[in-house]
mmCIF file of C-alpha atoms in Angstrom:
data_model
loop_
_atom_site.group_PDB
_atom_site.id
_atom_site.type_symbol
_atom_site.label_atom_id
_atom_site.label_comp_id
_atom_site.label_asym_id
_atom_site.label_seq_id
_atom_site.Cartn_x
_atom_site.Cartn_y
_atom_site.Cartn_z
ATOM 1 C CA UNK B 23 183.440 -22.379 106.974
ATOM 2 C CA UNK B 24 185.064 -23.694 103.588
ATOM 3 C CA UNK B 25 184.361 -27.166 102.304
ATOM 4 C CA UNK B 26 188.013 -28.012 102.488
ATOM 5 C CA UNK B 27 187.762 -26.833 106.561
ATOM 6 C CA UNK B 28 184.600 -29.032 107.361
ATOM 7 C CA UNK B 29 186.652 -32.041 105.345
ATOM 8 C CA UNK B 30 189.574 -31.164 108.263
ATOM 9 C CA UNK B 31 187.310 -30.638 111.489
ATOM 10 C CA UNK B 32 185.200 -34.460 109.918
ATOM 11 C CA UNK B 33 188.521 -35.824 109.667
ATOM 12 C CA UNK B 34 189.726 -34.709 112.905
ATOM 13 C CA UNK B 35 186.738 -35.816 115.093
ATOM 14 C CA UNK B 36 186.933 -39.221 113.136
ATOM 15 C CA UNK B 37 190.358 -39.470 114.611
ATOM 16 C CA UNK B 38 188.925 -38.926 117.958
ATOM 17 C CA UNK B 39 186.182 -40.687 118.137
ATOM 18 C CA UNK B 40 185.310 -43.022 115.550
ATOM 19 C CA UNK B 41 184.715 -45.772 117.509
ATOM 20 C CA UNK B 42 182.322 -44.176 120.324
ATOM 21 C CA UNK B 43 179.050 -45.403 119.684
ATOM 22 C CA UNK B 44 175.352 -44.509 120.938
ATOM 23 C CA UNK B 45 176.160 -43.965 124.326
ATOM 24 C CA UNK B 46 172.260 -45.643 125.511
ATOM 25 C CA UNK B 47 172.659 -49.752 126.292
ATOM 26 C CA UNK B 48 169.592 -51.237 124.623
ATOM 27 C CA UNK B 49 169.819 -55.327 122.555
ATOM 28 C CA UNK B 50 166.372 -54.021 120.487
ATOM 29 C CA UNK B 51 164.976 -50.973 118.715
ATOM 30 C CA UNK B 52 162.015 -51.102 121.825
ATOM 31 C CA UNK B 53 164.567 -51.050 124.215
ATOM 32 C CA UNK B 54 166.621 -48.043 122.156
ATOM 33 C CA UNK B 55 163.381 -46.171 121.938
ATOM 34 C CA UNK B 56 162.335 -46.814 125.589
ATOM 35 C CA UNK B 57 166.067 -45.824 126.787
ATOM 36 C CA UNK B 58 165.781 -42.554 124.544
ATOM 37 C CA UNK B 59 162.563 -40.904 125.700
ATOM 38 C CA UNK B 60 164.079 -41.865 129.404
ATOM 39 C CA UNK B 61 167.380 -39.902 128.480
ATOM 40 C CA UNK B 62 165.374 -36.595 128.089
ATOM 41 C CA UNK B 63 167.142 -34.009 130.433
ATOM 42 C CA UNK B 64 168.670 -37.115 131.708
ATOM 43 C CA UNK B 65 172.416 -38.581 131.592
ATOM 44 C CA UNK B 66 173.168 -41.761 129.701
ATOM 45 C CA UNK B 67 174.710 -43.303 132.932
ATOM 46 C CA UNK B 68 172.041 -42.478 134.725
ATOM 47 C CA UNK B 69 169.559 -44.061 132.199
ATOM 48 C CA UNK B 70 171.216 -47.097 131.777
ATOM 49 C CA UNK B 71 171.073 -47.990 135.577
ATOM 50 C CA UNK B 72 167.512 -47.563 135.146
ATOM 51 C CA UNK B 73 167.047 -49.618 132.133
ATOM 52 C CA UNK B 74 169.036 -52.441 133.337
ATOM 53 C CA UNK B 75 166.603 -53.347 135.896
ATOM 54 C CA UNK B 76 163.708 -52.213 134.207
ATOM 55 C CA UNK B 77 164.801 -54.432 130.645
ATOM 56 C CA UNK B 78 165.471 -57.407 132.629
ATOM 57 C CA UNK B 79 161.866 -58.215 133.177
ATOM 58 C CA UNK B 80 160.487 -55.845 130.742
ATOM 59 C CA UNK B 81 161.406 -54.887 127.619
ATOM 60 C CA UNK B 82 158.561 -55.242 125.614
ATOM 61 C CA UNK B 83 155.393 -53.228 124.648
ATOM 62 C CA UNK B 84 153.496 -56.074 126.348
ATOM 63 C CA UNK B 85 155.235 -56.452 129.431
ATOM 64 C CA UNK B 86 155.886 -52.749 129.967
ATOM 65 C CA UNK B 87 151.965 -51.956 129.852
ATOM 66 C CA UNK B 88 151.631 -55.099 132.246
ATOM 67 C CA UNK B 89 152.956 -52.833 134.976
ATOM 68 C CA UNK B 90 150.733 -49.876 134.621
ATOM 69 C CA UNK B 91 151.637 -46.245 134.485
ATOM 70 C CA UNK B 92 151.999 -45.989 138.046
ATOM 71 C CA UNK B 93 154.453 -49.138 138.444
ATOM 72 C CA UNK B 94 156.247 -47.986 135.535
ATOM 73 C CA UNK B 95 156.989 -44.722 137.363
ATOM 74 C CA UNK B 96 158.356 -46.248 140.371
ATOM 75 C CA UNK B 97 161.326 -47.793 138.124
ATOM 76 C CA UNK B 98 161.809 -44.414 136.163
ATOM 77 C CA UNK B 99 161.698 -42.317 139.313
ATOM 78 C CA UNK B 100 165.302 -41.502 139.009
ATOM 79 C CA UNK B 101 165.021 -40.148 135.328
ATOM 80 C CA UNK B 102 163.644 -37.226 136.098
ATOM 81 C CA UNK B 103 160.394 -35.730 134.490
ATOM 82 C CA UNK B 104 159.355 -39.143 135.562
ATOM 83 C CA UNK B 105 155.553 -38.509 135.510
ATOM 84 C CA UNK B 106 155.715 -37.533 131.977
ATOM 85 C CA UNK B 107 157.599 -40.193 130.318
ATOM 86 C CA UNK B 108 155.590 -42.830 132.152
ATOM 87 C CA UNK B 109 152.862 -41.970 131.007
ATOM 88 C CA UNK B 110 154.179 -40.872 127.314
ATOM 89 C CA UNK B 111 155.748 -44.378 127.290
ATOM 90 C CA UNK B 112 152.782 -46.660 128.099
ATOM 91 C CA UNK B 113 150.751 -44.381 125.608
ATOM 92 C CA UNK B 114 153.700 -45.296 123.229
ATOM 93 C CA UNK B 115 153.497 -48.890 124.357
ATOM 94 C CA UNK B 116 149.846 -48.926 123.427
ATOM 95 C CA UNK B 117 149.743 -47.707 119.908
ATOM 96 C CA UNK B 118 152.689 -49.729 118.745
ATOM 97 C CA UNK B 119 150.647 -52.669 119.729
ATOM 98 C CA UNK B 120 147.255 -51.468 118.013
ATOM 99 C CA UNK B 121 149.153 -49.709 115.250
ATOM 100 C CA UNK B 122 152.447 -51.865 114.330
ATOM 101 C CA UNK B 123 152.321 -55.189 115.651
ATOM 102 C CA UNK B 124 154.396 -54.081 118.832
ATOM 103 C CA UNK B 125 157.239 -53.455 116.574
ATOM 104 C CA UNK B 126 159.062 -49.573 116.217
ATOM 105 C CA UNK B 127 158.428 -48.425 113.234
ATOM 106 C CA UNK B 128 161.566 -47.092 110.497
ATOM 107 C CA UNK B 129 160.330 -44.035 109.344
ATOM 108 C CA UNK B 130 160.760 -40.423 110.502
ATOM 109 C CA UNK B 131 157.488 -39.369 110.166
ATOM 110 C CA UNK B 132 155.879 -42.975 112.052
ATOM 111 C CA UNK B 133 158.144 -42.427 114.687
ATOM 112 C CA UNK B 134 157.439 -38.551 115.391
ATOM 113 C CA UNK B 135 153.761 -39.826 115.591
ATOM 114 C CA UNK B 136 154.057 -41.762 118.977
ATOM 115 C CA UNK B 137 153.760 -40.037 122.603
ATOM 116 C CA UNK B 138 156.773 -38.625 124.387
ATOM 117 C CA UNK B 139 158.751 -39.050 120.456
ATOM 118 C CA UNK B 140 160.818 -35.967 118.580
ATOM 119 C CA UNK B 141 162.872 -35.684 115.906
ATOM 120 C CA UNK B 142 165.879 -36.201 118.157
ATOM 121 C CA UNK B 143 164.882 -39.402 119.717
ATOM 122 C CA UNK B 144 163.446 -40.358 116.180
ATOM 123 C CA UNK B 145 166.822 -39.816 114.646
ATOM 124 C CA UNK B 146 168.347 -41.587 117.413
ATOM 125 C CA UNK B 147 165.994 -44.632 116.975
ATOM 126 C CA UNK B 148 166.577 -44.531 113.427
ATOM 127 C CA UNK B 149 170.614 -43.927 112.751
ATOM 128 C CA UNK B 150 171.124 -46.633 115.816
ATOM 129 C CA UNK B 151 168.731 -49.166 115.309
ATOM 130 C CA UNK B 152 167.982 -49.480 112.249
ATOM 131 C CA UNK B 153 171.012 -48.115 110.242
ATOM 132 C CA UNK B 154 169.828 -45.446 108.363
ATOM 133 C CA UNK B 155 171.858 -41.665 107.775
ATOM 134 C CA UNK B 156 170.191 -39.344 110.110
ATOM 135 C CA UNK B 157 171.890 -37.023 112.734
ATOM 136 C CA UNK B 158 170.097 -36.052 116.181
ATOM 137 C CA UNK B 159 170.831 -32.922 117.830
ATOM 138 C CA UNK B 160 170.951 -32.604 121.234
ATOM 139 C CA UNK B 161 172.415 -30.593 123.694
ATOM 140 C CA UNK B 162 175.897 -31.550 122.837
ATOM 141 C CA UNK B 163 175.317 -31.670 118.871
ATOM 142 C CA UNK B 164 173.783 -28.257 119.088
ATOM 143 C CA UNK B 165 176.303 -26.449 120.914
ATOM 144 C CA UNK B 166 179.401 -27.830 119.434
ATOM 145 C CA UNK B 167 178.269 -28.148 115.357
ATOM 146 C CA UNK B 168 177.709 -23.626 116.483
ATOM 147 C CA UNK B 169 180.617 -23.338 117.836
ATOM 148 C CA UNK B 170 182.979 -25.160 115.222
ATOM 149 C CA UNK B 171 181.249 -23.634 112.506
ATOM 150 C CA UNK B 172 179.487 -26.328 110.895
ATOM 151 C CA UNK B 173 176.276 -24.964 111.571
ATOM 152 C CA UNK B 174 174.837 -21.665 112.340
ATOM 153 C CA UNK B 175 171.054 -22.137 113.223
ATOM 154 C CA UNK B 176 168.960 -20.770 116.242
ATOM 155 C CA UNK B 177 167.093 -23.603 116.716
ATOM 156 C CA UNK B 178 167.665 -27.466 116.926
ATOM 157 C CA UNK B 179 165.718 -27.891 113.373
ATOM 158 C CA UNK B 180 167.699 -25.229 111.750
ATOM 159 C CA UNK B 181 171.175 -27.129 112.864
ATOM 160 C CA UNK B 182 170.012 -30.406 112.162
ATOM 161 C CA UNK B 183 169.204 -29.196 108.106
ATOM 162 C CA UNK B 184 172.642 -27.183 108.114
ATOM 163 C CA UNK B 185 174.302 -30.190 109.267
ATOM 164 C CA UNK B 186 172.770 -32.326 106.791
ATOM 165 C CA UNK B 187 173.470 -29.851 104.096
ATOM 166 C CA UNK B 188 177.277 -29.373 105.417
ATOM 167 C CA UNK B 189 178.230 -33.064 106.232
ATOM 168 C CA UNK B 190 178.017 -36.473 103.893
ATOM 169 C CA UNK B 191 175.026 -38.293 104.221
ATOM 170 C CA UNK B 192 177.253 -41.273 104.609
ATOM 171 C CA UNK B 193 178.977 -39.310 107.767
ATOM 172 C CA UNK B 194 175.441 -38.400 109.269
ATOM 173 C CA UNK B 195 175.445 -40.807 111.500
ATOM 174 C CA UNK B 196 179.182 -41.211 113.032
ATOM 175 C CA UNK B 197 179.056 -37.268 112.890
ATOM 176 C CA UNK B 198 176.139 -37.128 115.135
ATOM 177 C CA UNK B 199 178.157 -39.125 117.826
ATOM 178 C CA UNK B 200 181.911 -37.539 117.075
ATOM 179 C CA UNK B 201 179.848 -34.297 117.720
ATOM 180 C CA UNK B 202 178.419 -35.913 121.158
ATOM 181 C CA UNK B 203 181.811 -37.238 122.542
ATOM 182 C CA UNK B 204 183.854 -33.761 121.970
ATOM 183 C CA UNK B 205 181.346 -31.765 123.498
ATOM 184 C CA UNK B 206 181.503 -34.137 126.579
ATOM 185 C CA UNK B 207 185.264 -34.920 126.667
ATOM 186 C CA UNK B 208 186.547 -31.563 125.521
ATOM 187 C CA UNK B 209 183.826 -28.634 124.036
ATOM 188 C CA UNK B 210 181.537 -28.628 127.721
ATOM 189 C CA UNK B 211 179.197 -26.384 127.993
ATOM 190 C CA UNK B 212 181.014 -24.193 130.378
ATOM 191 C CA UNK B 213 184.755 -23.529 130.173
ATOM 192 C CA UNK B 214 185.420 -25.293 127.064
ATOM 193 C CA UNK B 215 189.135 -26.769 127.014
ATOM 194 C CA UNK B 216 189.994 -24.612 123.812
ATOM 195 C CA UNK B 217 193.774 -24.964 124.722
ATOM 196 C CA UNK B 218 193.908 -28.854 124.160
ATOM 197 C CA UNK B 219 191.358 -28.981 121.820
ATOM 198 C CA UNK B 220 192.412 -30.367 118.426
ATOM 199 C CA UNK B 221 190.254 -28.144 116.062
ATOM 200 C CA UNK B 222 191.587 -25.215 117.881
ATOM 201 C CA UNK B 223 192.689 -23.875 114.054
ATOM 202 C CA UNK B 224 189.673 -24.957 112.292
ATOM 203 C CA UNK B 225 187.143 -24.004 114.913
ATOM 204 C CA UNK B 226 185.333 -20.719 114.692
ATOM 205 C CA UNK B 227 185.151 -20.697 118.515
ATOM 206 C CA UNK B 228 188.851 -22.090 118.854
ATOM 207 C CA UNK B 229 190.187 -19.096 116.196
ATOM 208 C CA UNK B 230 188.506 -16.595 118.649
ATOM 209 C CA UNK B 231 190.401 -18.489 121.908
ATOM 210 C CA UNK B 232 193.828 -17.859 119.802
ATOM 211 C CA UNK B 233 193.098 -14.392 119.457
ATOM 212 C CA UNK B 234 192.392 -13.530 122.860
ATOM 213 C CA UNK B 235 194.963 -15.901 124.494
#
């Protein structure tokens, strides 16, 4: 894909979407970081039904260790893989209180460090928190950036570099959700809706659809 074609598909996805945000509910980094190792394998809606009763009594370090591993997983039940977030988070819970103070750290590399934490959920913490350029790939991200053409990587590392490389630093973070929203609303996983979709003529996927339709 040219430079002048990724400017279009930016531009177009922008026009979409630029003002969908993280799609999590969270009022503090903890609570972003809590709500993000929950959302693994897991919807946002679902998640956020979750975290609404478990932030209103606790959404701290502190308070989430007060329940115990085992009380903690009768609130998260619903997430899914319930067994091992509970007890990633209350490991995570621990060393941010003997390690930071009980505050989430900024940094990549800090982040990555703690229990049940990957470079997605880092990235997340980081470009939605704390405001700084960084681009997660999912499920969504991966699929989509492959199929427009913005990236070409077999694994979620490889993408996240090419889309880095291929997209503003000042765009990494709005990307990262413009990418989310069109692979819900219109690039899905199965049966894509090619014949609405917008980048139709910019899309490597979409140029294909033309062809065969």
């Amino acid at each position: 894909m040219t430079k002048k074609n990724r400017e279009q598909v930016l531009a177009t996805l922008e026009s979409l979407y630029g003002l969908e945000k993280c799609g999590l509910d969270f009022d503090t980094p903890f609570e972003l970081l809590i709500a993000t190792i929950l959302s693994a394998q897991c919807t946002d809606v679902r998640v956020n039904i979750v975290t609404k009763d478990l932030f209103h009594c606790y959404n701290t370090p502190e308070t989430i260790l007060s329940l115990g591993e085992k009380g903690l997983l009768e609130k998260i039940r619903s997430c899914g893989l319930s067994n091992t977030k509970a007890k990633n988070i209350i490991l995570t819970c621990g060393r941010l209180l003997s390690e930071y103070d009980g505050i989430v750290p900024k940094s990549l590399d800090e982040l990555i460090s703690l229990p049940g934490v990957g470079r997605k959920t880092a990235n997340v913490v980081m470009s939605n928190a704390f405001d700084i350029p960084a681009i997660a790939v999912d499920t969504h991200v991966f699929r989509v950036a492959k199929r427009i053409g913005l990236a070409k990587g077999k694994t979620v590392l490889e993408v996240e570099k090419e889309l880095m490389k291929n997209i503003p630093r000042e765009q990494w973070s709005h990307a990262h959700h413009w990418l989310i929203w069109h692979g819900r609303r219109c690039c899905v996983a199965r049966n894509p809706k090619c014949a609405e979709c917008k980048l139709q003529t910019l899309c490597d996927y979409g140029k294909q659809y033309l062809k065969e339709a």
